[in-house]
CSV table of C-alpha atoms in Angstrom, one decimal:
chain,number,residue,atom,x,y,z
A,1,MET,CA,-1.6,17.8,-28.8
A,2,ALA,CA,2.2,18.2,-29.2
A,3,CYS,CA,4.4,19.4,-31.9
A,4,PRO,CA,7.2,16.9,-32.5
A,5,VAL,CA,10.3,18.6,-33.9
A,6,PHE,CA,12.5,16.4,-36.1
A,7,GLY,CA,16.1,17.2,-35.7
A,8,ARG,CA,19.4,16.6,-37.3
A,9,VAL,CA,20.3,14.2,-40.0
A,10,ALA,CA,23.8,13.0,-39.0
A,11,ARG,CA,26.8,13.1,-41.2
A,12,ALA,CA,27.7,10.3,-43.5
A,13,ARG,CA,31.3,10.0,-42.4
A,14,ALA,CA,30.5,9.3,-38.8
A,15,TYR,CA,29.2,6.1,-37.3
A,16,VAL,CA,26.1,7.5,-35.7
A,17,VAL,CA,24.2,5.7,-32.9
A,18,ARG,CA,20.4,5.9,-33.4
A,19,LYS,CA,18.7,8.2,-30.9
A,20,ALA,CA,15.3,7.3,-29.4
A,21,SER,CA,12.3,8.7,-31.2
A,22,HIS,CA,9.5,10.7,-29.5
A,23,PHE,CA,7.1,8.3,-31.1
A,24,CYS,CA,6.4,5.0,-29.4
A,25,SER,CA,6.6,2.0,-31.7
A,26,VAL,CA,4.0,-0.8,-31.5
A,27,PRO,CA,5.8,-4.1,-30.9
A,28,GLN,CA,6.5,-5.8,-34.2
A,29,HIS,CA,7.2,-9.3,-35.3
A,30,ARG,CA,10.9,-9.8,-35.7
A,31,ALA,CA,12.3,-10.6,-39.1
A,32,TRP,CA,15.7,-12.1,-39.9
A,33,GLY,CA,18.3,-9.5,-41.1
A,34,SER,CA,26.1,-4.0,-60.7
A,35,ARG,CA,24.4,-1.5,-62.3
A,36,PRO,CA,20.6,-1.8,-62.6
A,37,ALA,CA,19.9,-5.0,-64.5
A,38,THR,CA,19.2,-4.8,-68.2
A,39,SER,CA,17.3,-8.0,-68.4
A,40,GLY,CA,13.5,-8.3,-68.1
A,41,PHE,CA,13.9,-8.4,-64.4
A,42,ALA,CA,15.1,-4.8,-64.3
A,43,ALA,CA,12.8,-2.4,-62.6
A,44,GLN,CA,10.9,0.0,-64.8
A,45,GLY,CA,8.8,1.3,-62.0
A,46,THR,CA,6.3,4.1,-62.8
A,47,ARG,CA,3.4,5.6,-61.0
A,48,GLY,CA,0.3,6.5,-62.8
A,49,SER,CA,-3.1,7.7,-61.6
A,50,SER,CA,-4.4,4.2,-61.1
A,51,VAL,CA,-1.7,1.7,-62.0
A,52,VAL,CA,1.9,0.9,-60.8
A,53,GLU,CA,4.1,-0.6,-63.5
A,54,LEU,CA,6.8,-2.7,-62.0
A,55,LEU,CA,9.1,-5.5,-63.4
A,56,GLY,CA,7.0,-5.8,-66.5
A,57,LYS,CA,3.6,-6.2,-64.6
A,58,SER,CA,0.8,-3.8,-63.8
A,59,TYR,CA,-0.7,-3.5,-60.4
A,60,PRO,CA,-3.8,-1.4,-59.8
A,61,GLN,CA,-3.5,1.1,-57.0
A,62,ASP,CA,-6.0,1.4,-54.1
A,63,ASP,CA,-6.1,2.9,-50.7
A,64,HIS,CA,-3.1,0.8,-49.6
A,65,SER,CA,-0.7,1.9,-52.3
A,66,ASN,CA,2.2,3.8,-50.8
A,67,LEU,CA,5.3,3.3,-53.0
A,68,THR,CA,7.5,6.3,-53.5
A,69,ARG,CA,9.6,7.0,-56.6
A,70,LYS,CA,12.7,6.7,-54.4
A,71,VAL,CA,11.9,3.1,-53.5
A,72,LEU,CA,10.7,2.3,-57.0
A,73,SER,CA,14.1,3.4,-58.3
A,74,LYS,CA,15.9,0.7,-56.2
A,75,VAL,CA,13.8,-2.3,-57.4
A,76,GLY,CA,15.9,-4.4,-59.7
A,77,ARG,CA,19.3,-3.0,-58.6
A,78,ASN,CA,20.2,-6.4,-57.0
A,79,LEU,CA,23.3,-5.2,-55.3
A,80,HIS,CA,23.9,-8.7,-53.9
A,81,ASN,CA,24.4,-9.9,-57.5
A,82,GLN,CA,26.8,-7.1,-58.5
A,83,LEU,CA,30.2,-8.5,-59.0
A,84,HIS,CA,32.7,-7.4,-56.3
A,85,HIS,CA,30.1,-5.3,-54.5
A,86,PRO,CA,30.6,-5.7,-50.7
A,87,LEU,CA,27.2,-7.3,-50.3
A,88,TRP,CA,28.1,-9.7,-53.2
A,89,LEU,CA,31.3,-10.6,-51.3
A,90,ILE,CA,29.4,-11.5,-48.1
A,91,LYS,CA,26.9,-13.6,-50.1
A,92,GLU,CA,29.7,-15.4,-52.0
A,93,ARG,CA,31.6,-16.1,-48.7
A,94,VAL,CA,28.5,-17.7,-47.2
A,95,LYS,CA,27.8,-19.7,-50.3
A,96,GLU,CA,31.4,-20.9,-50.5
A,97,HIS,CA,31.3,-22.1,-46.9
A,98,LEU,CA,28.0,-23.9,-47.3
A,99,TYR,CA,29.0,-25.5,-50.6
A,100,GLN,CA,32.2,-26.8,-49.0
A,101,GLN,CA,30.8,-28.0,-45.7
A,102,TYR,CA,27.5,-29.5,-46.8
A,103,VAL,CA,27.5,-31.9,-49.7
A,104,GLY,CA,24.6,-34.2,-50.8
A,105,ARG,CA,24.8,-37.9,-51.6
A,106,SER,CA,25.6,-37.2,-55.2
A,107,GLY,CA,28.5,-35.0,-54.3
A,108,SER,CA,26.7,-31.8,-55.3
A,109,PRO,CA,26.1,-29.0,-52.9
A,110,LEU,CA,23.3,-29.8,-50.4
A,111,PHE,CA,21.9,-26.2,-50.4
A,112,SER,CA,20.4,-24.7,-53.5
A,113,VAL,CA,20.8,-20.9,-53.8
A,114,HIS,CA,18.0,-18.6,-55.0
A,115,ASP,CA,19.2,-15.0,-55.4
A,116,ASN,CA,17.0,-13.7,-58.2
A,117,LEU,CA,13.4,-14.1,-56.9
A,118,SER,CA,11.1,-11.2,-57.6
A,119,PRO,CA,10.7,-8.8,-54.6
A,120,VAL,CA,7.0,-8.4,-55.4
A,121,VAL,CA,5.0,-10.9,-53.3
A,122,THR,CA,1.5,-11.3,-52.2
A,123,THR,CA,0.5,-10.3,-48.7
A,124,TRP,CA,-0.3,-14.0,-48.1
A,125,GLN,CA,3.3,-14.9,-48.9
A,126,ASN,CA,4.7,-12.1,-46.7
A,127,PHE,CA,2.5,-12.7,-43.7
A,128,ASP,CA,-0.1,-15.5,-43.8
A,129,SER,CA,2.3,-18.2,-45.0
A,130,LEU,CA,4.5,-17.4,-42.0
A,131,LEU,CA,1.7,-17.6,-39.5
A,132,ILE,CA,1.6,-13.9,-38.8
A,133,PRO,CA,-1.9,-13.0,-37.6
A,134,ALA,CA,-4.2,-10.8,-39.6
A,135,ASP,CA,-4.3,-8.1,-36.9
A,136,HIS,CA,-0.6,-8.2,-36.2
A,137,PRO,CA,1.0,-4.7,-36.1
A,138,SER,CA,3.8,-5.8,-38.5
A,139,ARG,CA,1.3,-5.6,-41.3
A,140,LYS,CA,0.8,-1.9,-40.9
A,141,LYS,CA,0.8,0.3,-43.9
A,142,GLY,CA,3.1,2.6,-42.0
A,143,ASP,CA,5.8,-0.1,-41.9
A,144,ASN,CA,5.6,-1.7,-45.4
A,145,TYR,CA,5.6,-0.8,-49.0
A,146,TYR,CA,2.3,-1.9,-50.6
A,147,LEU,CA,1.5,-1.9,-54.3
A,148,ASN,CA,-2.1,-2.5,-53.3
A,149,ARG,CA,-4.0,-4.5,-50.7
A,150,THR,CA,-2.9,-7.9,-52.2
A,151,HIS,CA,0.7,-7.2,-53.4
A,152,MET,CA,3.7,-5.6,-51.7
A,153,LEU,CA,7.5,-5.4,-51.8
A,154,ARG,CA,8.7,-8.2,-49.5
A,155,ALA,CA,9.6,-7.2,-46.0
A,156,HIS,CA,11.8,-10.3,-45.6
A,157,THR,CA,13.2,-13.1,-47.6
A,158,SER,CA,11.1,-15.5,-45.5
A,159,ALA,CA,8.2,-14.6,-47.8
A,160,HIS,CA,9.6,-17.3,-50.1
A,161,GLN,CA,9.9,-20.1,-47.5
A,162,TRP,CA,6.5,-21.7,-48.1
A,163,ASP,CA,6.8,-21.7,-51.9
A,164,LEU,CA,10.2,-23.4,-51.9
A,165,LEU,CA,9.2,-26.0,-49.3
A,166,HIS,CA,6.0,-26.7,-51.3
A,167,ALA,CA,8.2,-27.2,-54.4
A,168,GLY,CA,9.9,-30.1,-52.5
A,169,LEU,CA,13.2,-28.4,-51.5
A,170,ASP,CA,14.6,-29.3,-48.1
A,171,ALA,CA,17.8,-27.3,-48.0
A,172,PHE,CA,18.0,-23.9,-49.6
A,173,VAL,CA,19.3,-20.4,-49.3
A,174,VAL,CA,17.4,-17.2,-50.4
A,175,VAL,CA,19.2,-13.9,-50.9
A,176,GLY,CA,17.4,-10.7,-51.9
A,177,ASP,CA,16.5,-7.1,-51.4
A,178,VAL,CA,13.8,-6.4,-48.8
A,179,TYR,CA,11.8,-3.3,-48.2
A,180,ARG,CA,10.6,-1.6,-45.0
A,181,ARG,CA,9.6,1.9,-44.1
A,182,ASP,CA,12.0,3.1,-41.4
A,183,GLN,CA,13.6,6.1,-39.8
A,184,ILE,CA,16.6,7.9,-41.3
A,185,ASP,CA,20.0,7.3,-39.8
A,186,ALA,CA,23.4,5.8,-40.8
A,187,GLN,CA,22.2,2.2,-40.1
A,188,HIS,CA,18.7,2.2,-41.6
A,189,TYR,CA,17.5,2.4,-45.2
A,190,PRO,CA,14.2,1.6,-46.8
A,191,VAL,CA,15.9,-1.1,-48.9
A,192,PHE,CA,18.4,-3.7,-47.5
A,193,HIS,CA,19.4,-7.2,-48.2
A,194,GLN,CA,18.9,-10.5,-46.4
A,195,LEU,CA,20.2,-14.0,-46.7
A,196,GLU,CA,18.3,-16.8,-45.1
A,197,ALA,CA,18.6,-20.6,-45.1
A,198,VAL,CA,16.3,-23.5,-44.4
A,199,ARG,CA,17.1,-27.1,-43.8
A,200,LEU,CA,14.7,-30.0,-43.2
A,201,PHE,CA,15.4,-33.4,-41.7
A,202,SER,CA,13.7,-36.8,-42.1
A,203,LYS,CA,13.7,-39.1,-39.1
A,204,HIS,CA,16.5,-41.1,-40.6
A,205,GLU,CA,18.6,-38.0,-41.4
A,206,LEU,CA,18.2,-36.5,-37.9
A,207,PHE,CA,18.8,-39.6,-35.8
A,208,ALA,CA,21.5,-41.2,-38.0
A,209,GLY,CA,24.6,-41.8,-35.9
A,210,VAL,CA,22.6,-41.5,-32.6
A,211,LYS,CA,22.7,-44.5,-30.3
A,212,ASP,CA,19.4,-46.3,-30.5
A,213,GLY,CA,18.3,-43.7,-33.0
A,214,LYS,CA,15.9,-46.2,-34.7
A,215,SER,CA,13.7,-46.1,-31.6
A,216,LEU,CA,13.4,-42.3,-31.5
A,217,GLN,CA,10.6,-40.4,-33.0
A,218,LEU,CA,10.2,-36.9,-34.5
A,219,PHE,CA,6.6,-36.2,-33.3
A,220,GLU,CA,4.4,-36.6,-30.3
A,221,GLN,CA,1.3,-34.9,-28.9
A,222,SER,CA,2.3,-33.0,-25.8
A,223,SER,CA,2.3,-29.4,-24.6
A,224,ARG,CA,4.4,-26.5,-25.8
A,225,SER,CA,7.2,-25.3,-23.6
A,226,ALA,CA,10.1,-22.9,-23.8
A,227,HIS,CA,12.2,-25.7,-25.2
A,228,LYS,CA,10.0,-27.3,-27.9
A,229,GLN,CA,6.8,-27.2,-29.8
A,230,GLU,CA,3.8,-29.3,-28.8
A,231,THR,CA,4.2,-31.7,-31.8
A,232,HIS,CA,8.0,-32.3,-31.4
A,233,THR,CA,9.7,-34.8,-29.2
A,234,MET,CA,12.3,-33.4,-26.9
A,235,GLU,CA,15.0,-35.5,-28.7
A,236,ALA,CA,14.0,-34.1,-32.1
A,237,ALA,CA,13.8,-30.5,-30.9
A,238,LYS,CA,17.2,-30.6,-29.2
A,239,LEU,CA,19.0,-32.3,-32.1
A,240,VAL,CA,17.6,-29.7,-34.6
A,241,GLU,CA,18.6,-26.9,-32.3
A,242,PHE,CA,22.1,-28.5,-31.9
A,243,ASP,CA,22.6,-28.8,-35.7
A,244,LEU,CA,21.4,-25.2,-36.2
A,245,LYS,CA,23.8,-23.7,-33.7
A,246,GLN,CA,26.7,-25.8,-34.9
A,247,THR,CA,26.0,-24.8,-38.5
A,248,LEU,CA,25.9,-21.1,-37.5
A,249,THR,CA,29.0,-21.3,-35.3
A,250,ARG,CA,31.0,-22.7,-38.2
A,251,LEU,CA,29.6,-20.0,-40.5
A,252,VAL,CA,30.5,-17.0,-38.4
A,253,THR,CA,33.9,-18.5,-37.6
A,254,HIS,CA,34.5,-18.7,-41.3
A,255,LEU,CA,33.5,-15.1,-41.7
A,256,PHE,CA,35.2,-13.6,-38.6
A,257,GLY,CA,38.0,-16.0,-37.9
A,258,ASP,CA,38.9,-18.4,-35.1
A,259,GLY,CA,38.7,-17.5,-31.4
A,260,LEU,CA,35.3,-15.8,-31.8
A,261,GLU,CA,33.2,-15.5,-28.6
A,262,ILE,CA,29.6,-16.3,-29.3
A,263,ARG,CA,26.4,-16.3,-27.1
A,264,TRP,CA,22.8,-17.2,-27.8
A,265,VAL,CA,19.9,-15.1,-26.7
A,266,ASP,CA,16.3,-16.4,-26.5
A,267,CYS,CA,13.9,-14.4,-28.6
A,268,TYR,CA,10.6,-14.6,-30.5
A,269,PHE,CA,9.7,-15.1,-34.2
A,270,PRO,CA,6.3,-16.1,-35.3
A,271,PHE,CA,7.6,-18.8,-37.7
A,272,THR,CA,10.1,-20.5,-35.4
A,273,HIS,CA,10.1,-22.0,-31.8
A,274,PRO,CA,12.3,-22.0,-29.9
A,275,SER,CA,14.0,-19.0,-31.4
A,276,PHE,CA,17.4,-17.4,-30.9
A,277,GLU,CA,19.6,-14.5,-31.8
A,278,MET,CA,23.3,-15.0,-32.1
A,279,GLU,CA,25.6,-12.3,-30.7
A,280,ILE,CA,29.3,-12.2,-31.2
A,281,SER,CA,32.0,-10.3,-29.2
A,282,PHE,CA,33.7,-8.1,-31.7
A,283,ARG,CA,36.2,-5.4,-30.8
A,284,GLY,CA,35.0,-5.4,-27.2
A,285,GLU,CA,31.3,-5.1,-28.0
A,286,TRP,CA,28.5,-7.7,-28.2
A,287,LEU,CA,26.8,-7.5,-31.6
A,288,GLU,CA,23.7,-9.2,-32.8
A,289,VAL,CA,24.4,-10.8,-36.2
A,290,LEU,CA,21.4,-13.1,-37.0
A,291,GLY,CA,18.2,-14.6,-35.9
A,292,CYS,CA,17.3,-18.3,-36.1
A,293,GLY,CA,15.1,-21.1,-34.7
A,294,VAL,CA,13.4,-24.4,-35.1
A,295,MET,CA,10.7,-24.0,-37.8
A,296,GLU,CA,7.1,-24.0,-36.7
A,297,GLN,CA,5.7,-27.4,-37.6
A,298,GLN,CA,2.4,-25.9,-38.7
A,299,LEU,CA,4.3,-24.0,-41.4
A,300,VAL,CA,6.2,-27.1,-42.5
A,301,ASN,CA,3.1,-29.2,-42.6
A,302,SER,CA,1.1,-26.7,-44.6
A,303,ALA,CA,3.8,-26.7,-47.3
A,304,GLY,CA,3.5,-30.5,-47.6
A,305,ALA,CA,6.5,-31.7,-45.6
A,306,GLN,CA,4.6,-33.3,-42.8
A,307,ASP,CA,7.2,-36.0,-42.2
A,308,ARG,CA,10.1,-33.6,-41.6
A,309,VAL,CA,11.4,-31.1,-39.1
A,310,GLY,CA,13.8,-28.3,-39.7
A,311,TRP,CA,15.5,-25.1,-38.8
A,312,ALA,CA,15.8,-21.6,-40.4
A,313,PHE,CA,18.1,-18.7,-40.0
A,314,GLY,CA,18.3,-15.2,-41.5
A,315,LEU,CA,21.0,-12.5,-41.5
A,316,GLY,CA,21.3,-9.0,-42.9
A,317,LEU,CA,24.1,-8.6,-45.5
A,318,GLU,CA,24.6,-4.9,-44.8
A,319,ARG,CA,24.9,-5.6,-41.1
A,320,LEU,CA,27.7,-8.1,-41.7
A,321,ALA,CA,29.4,-6.0,-44.3
A,322,MET,CA,29.4,-2.9,-42.1
A,323,ILE,CA,31.1,-4.9,-39.3
A,324,LEU,CA,33.6,-6.8,-41.4
A,325,TYR,CA,34.6,-3.9,-43.7
A,326,ASP,CA,34.2,-1.0,-41.4
A,327,ILE,CA,31.6,0.7,-43.6
A,328,PRO,CA,30.1,3.4,-41.4
A,329,ASP,CA,27.0,4.3,-43.4
A,330,ILE,CA,24.4,2.1,-45.0
A,331,ARG,CA,23.8,4.6,-47.9
A,332,LEU,CA,27.3,3.8,-49.1
A,333,PHE,CA,26.2,0.4,-50.4
A,334,TRP,CA,24.1,2.3,-53.1
A,335,SER,CA,27.1,4.4,-54.2
A,336,GLU,CA,28.2,4.2,-57.8
A,337,ASP,CA,31.3,6.2,-56.9
A,338,GLU,CA,34.3,4.3,-58.4
A,339,ARG,CA,36.4,5.3,-55.3
A,340,PHE,CA,34.0,3.2,-53.2
A,341,LEU,CA,33.5,0.2,-55.6
A,342,LYS,CA,37.2,-0.3,-56.4
A,343,GLN,CA,38.0,-0.9,-52.7
A,344,PHE,CA,36.2,-4.2,-52.9
A,345,ARG,CA,37.6,-5.6,-56.2
A,346,LEU,CA,39.6,-8.3,-54.5
A,347,PRO,CA,41.4,-11.3,-56.0
A,348,ASP,CA,40.2,-13.5,-53.1
A,349,ILE,CA,36.7,-13.0,-51.6
A,350,ASN,CA,38.1,-13.9,-48.2
A,351,GLN,CA,40.7,-11.2,-48.3
A,352,LYS,CA,40.5,-8.7,-45.5
A,353,VAL,CA,39.7,-5.1,-46.5
A,354,LYS,CA,38.9,-1.9,-44.5
A,355,PHE,CA,36.8,0.8,-46.1
A,356,GLN,CA,38.6,4.1,-46.6
A,357,PRO,CA,36.4,7.2,-46.3
A,358,LEU,CA,35.7,9.2,-49.5
A,359,SER,CA,34.7,12.7,-48.4
A,360,LYS,CA,36.7,15.4,-46.6
A,361,TYR,CA,33.9,18.0,-46.5
A,362,PRO,CA,32.0,18.8,-43.3
A,363,ALA,CA,28.3,18.3,-42.9
A,364,VAL,CA,25.6,21.0,-43.5
A,365,LEU,CA,22.9,21.6,-40.9
A,366,ASN,CA,19.6,23.1,-42.0
A,367,ASP,CA,16.2,23.6,-40.2
A,368,ILE,CA,12.7,23.0,-41.3
A,369,SER,CA,9.3,23.6,-39.7
A,370,PHE,CA,5.7,22.7,-40.8
A,371,TRP,CA,2.3,21.9,-39.4
A,372,LEU,CA,0.9,18.4,-38.8
A,373,PRO,CA,-2.7,17.2,-39.1
A,374,SER,CA,-4.8,16.3,-36.1
A,375,GLU,CA,-4.9,12.6,-37.3
A,376,ASN,CA,-3.6,10.1,-39.8
A,377,TYR,CA,0.0,11.1,-39.5
A,378,GLU,CA,2.6,8.4,-39.8
A,379,GLU,CA,6.2,9.2,-38.9
A,380,ASN,CA,7.4,7.1,-41.8
A,381,ASP,CA,5.5,9.3,-44.2
A,382,PHE,CA,7.8,12.2,-43.4
A,383,TYR,CA,10.9,9.9,-43.7
A,384,ASP,CA,9.8,8.8,-47.1
A,385,LEU,CA,9.3,12.4,-48.2
A,386,VAL,CA,12.8,13.4,-47.0
A,387,ARG,CA,14.4,10.5,-48.7
A,388,THR,CA,12.6,11.2,-52.0
A,389,ILE,CA,13.4,14.9,-52.0
A,390,GLY,CA,16.8,14.9,-50.3
A,391,GLY,CA,17.9,11.5,-51.7
A,392,ASP,CA,21.0,10.1,-50.0
A,393,LEU,CA,22.3,13.5,-49.1
A,394,VAL,CA,20.2,13.2,-45.9
A,395,GLU,CA,21.4,10.8,-43.4
A,396,LYS,CA,19.5,11.2,-40.2
A,397,VAL,CA,16.3,12.8,-38.8
A,398,ASP,CA,15.8,13.0,-35.0
A,399,LEU,CA,13.1,14.3,-32.8
A,400,VAL,CA,14.5,17.1,-30.6
A,401,ASP,CA,11.6,19.1,-29.4
A,402,GLN,CA,7.8,19.5,-29.4
A,403,PHE,CA,5.3,22.3,-29.4
A,404,GLU,CA,1.5,22.9,-29.2
A,405,HIS,CA,0.2,26.2,-30.5
A,406,PRO,CA,-1.6,27.8,-27.5
A,407,ASN,CA,-4.3,29.3,-29.7
A,408,CYS,CA,-5.2,26.8,-32.4
A,409,ALA,CA,-3.8,23.6,-30.8
A,410,GLN,CA,-2.1,22.6,-34.0
A,411,HIS,CA,0.9,20.4,-34.3
A,412,CYS,CA,4.1,21.9,-35.7
A,413,LEU,CA,7.1,19.9,-36.9
A,414,GLY,CA,10.6,21.3,-37.0
A,415,SER,CA,13.7,19.6,-38.4
A,416,SER,CA,17.3,20.4,-38.6
A,417,GLU,CA,19.0,18.3,-41.3
A,418,GLU,CA,22.6,17.5,-42.0
A,419,TYR,CA,23.6,16.9,-45.6
A,420,VAL,CA,26.8,15.1,-46.6
A,421,LYS,CA,28.0,14.2,-50.0
A,422,SER,CA,31.3,13.9,-51.7
A,423,LEU,CA,31.0,16.9,-54.0
A,424,SER,CA,33.0,20.1,-54.4
A,425,PRO,CA,32.0,22.5,-51.6
A,426,ALA,CA,30.2,25.0,-53.9
A,427,SER,CA,27.9,22.4,-55.7
A,428,TYR,CA,27.4,20.5,-52.4
A,429,TYR,CA,26.0,23.4,-50.4
A,430,GLN,CA,23.9,24.6,-53.3
A,431,GLU,CA,22.3,21.1,-53.7
A,432,ALA,CA,21.6,20.7,-50.0
A,433,SER,CA,20.0,24.1,-49.9
A,434,GLN,CA,17.8,23.4,-52.9
A,435,HIS,CA,16.5,20.1,-51.4
A,436,HIS,CA,15.9,21.7,-48.0
A,437,GLY,CA,13.8,24.5,-49.6
A,438,GLU,CA,11.5,21.9,-51.3
A,439,LEU,CA,10.6,19.9,-48.3
A,440,PRO,CA,8.0,22.2,-46.5
A,441,LEU,CA,6.3,23.1,-49.8
A,442,LEU,CA,5.9,19.6,-50.9
A,443,TRP,CA,4.9,18.3,-47.5
A,444,GLY,CA,2.0,20.8,-47.4
A,445,GLY,CA,0.6,19.9,-50.8
A,446,CYS,CA,-0.7,16.7,-52.4
A,447,TRP,CA,2.4,14.7,-53.1
A,448,GLU,CA,1.6,11.5,-55.0
A,449,GLY,CA,4.6,9.6,-53.6
A,450,LEU,CA,2.8,9.3,-50.3
A,451,GLY,CA,-0.6,8.4,-51.9
A,452,GLU,CA,-3.9,9.9,-50.9
A,453,ARG,CA,-2.9,10.4,-47.3
A,454,ALA,CA,-0.6,13.2,-48.4
A,455,ALA,CA,-3.5,15.2,-49.8
A,456,GLY,CA,-4.1,18.1,-47.4
A,457,LEU,CA,-1.8,16.3,-44.8
A,458,VAL,CA,-0.6,19.7,-43.5
A,459,GLU,CA,-1.0,23.3,-44.2
A,460,ALA,CA,1.6,24.6,-46.6
A,461,LEU,CA,4.2,26.2,-44.4
A,462,ALA,CA,7.1,28.0,-46.0
A,463,LEU,CA,9.9,27.9,-43.5
A,464,ARG,CA,11.0,31.5,-44.0
A,465,ARG,CA,7.5,33.0,-43.8
A,466,ARG,CA,6.2,31.2,-40.8
A,467,ARG,CA,8.9,30.1,-38.4
A,468,GLU,CA,9.2,33.5,-36.8
A,469,GLU,CA,5.5,33.4,-35.9
A,470,VAL,CA,5.2,30.2,-34.0
A,471,CYS,CA,8.5,28.3,-34.0
A,472,PRO,CA,11.8,29.0,-32.3
A,473,ALA,CA,14.9,30.2,-34.0
A,474,PRO,CA,17.4,27.6,-35.1
A,475,GLY,CA,19.3,26.1,-32.2
A,476,ARG,CA,16.9,27.3,-29.6
A,477,THR,CA,14.0,25.5,-27.8
A,478,TRP,CA,10.4,26.6,-27.6
A,479,LYS,CA,10.9,27.5,-23.9
A,480,GLU,CA,13.9,29.7,-24.7
A,481,GLU,CA,11.7,31.6,-27.1
A,482,GLY,CA,9.1,32.2,-24.5
A,483,CYS,CA,6.6,29.7,-25.9
A,484,SER,CA,4.6,27.6,-23.4
């Protein structure tokens, strides 16, 4: 057994590159990228002994329930609908482009926009409708937020694809908040926002304008290759791919400006084939900005559109906003600080703006150590605890060392955390110290925010009482302390 030691939580003012974790991740399926509302859609999330109340509905808890109060507090905020918020700006710029470039026969916009769909979905919507196998690792409790075994907070906006296709829509955009349990650093947060689009084509629409297009077909029975699905003709697959890449090239040029260098990277998504990631050359660096592909015909057929083929793409709003507006830390999007928000109150949504940092105070580094159980430990359990107790003061947690007690073979975790917030120095240091002191005590007890798994998860380990017995002093390694 080993004792992973979680390390520092990097400061908010610096753009921190994520360090590799000690834990090996199981390959996952890839997913695309105002004040709290006062309407009935606002989140009034509460946890009881057996029921979670969320968005006006009750969900019985079971052994899969793992929502934390930190995450519950974010449901219903809908930052993408908050006027002049940077995420709203990105959404509006994409909408403006699609509305102007793609017009239906009646002169109205071709794409309908759905940006207020409930984030609570069934596991069938989130996984099965997208052809994600029942035993796929992306379904893990450690990676998702479950209300119970049948309902969850969506992990991607693709959870709504099947329903909208089944409703008869053939060109639509979905924008919303999505939820995933993840590590703590400047580029990851348990809640972020995605925008995705779907477009279907009939035979007439796809081959219109193509020489001898009337003789071409959408479907055939053949074998799957790297370039097409088994039910698509090569002509149909290539035309859909061409239209998709042309649409996205125009979109990112609209967002980033002319002269943008773009490249396409082959990749894998369960619900598209072939699939691609778009990368752009921005300030001398290649950056991934979105994922896309030709929709799996099995998905399209199951939704009732057997006579059509189509494409889908998805992008992360935070990802684009951080690049376009030089926002260094994903936590800033949740700020209600007027100094942040006023920077994005622009007379023109396409106006260029560069984020100006808010805080001048340095980071605070603290250490923490505690025991781990011999089994049933999820790295994301600890991240959720840190986020719930430390809030957005804590930016990053890294693994920096590991230790196995020579006598009892128990795991021990240690962490040094860096706290950053735009407060006066006195209140800032006091608040960071208070949160830091709560972590080992709560981790060792039964904390309902992590569900039943937290009960007896580790021995209560008060940092000041026990570190000297088995753990190294701050800033030193186990070997330096003579431990082996």
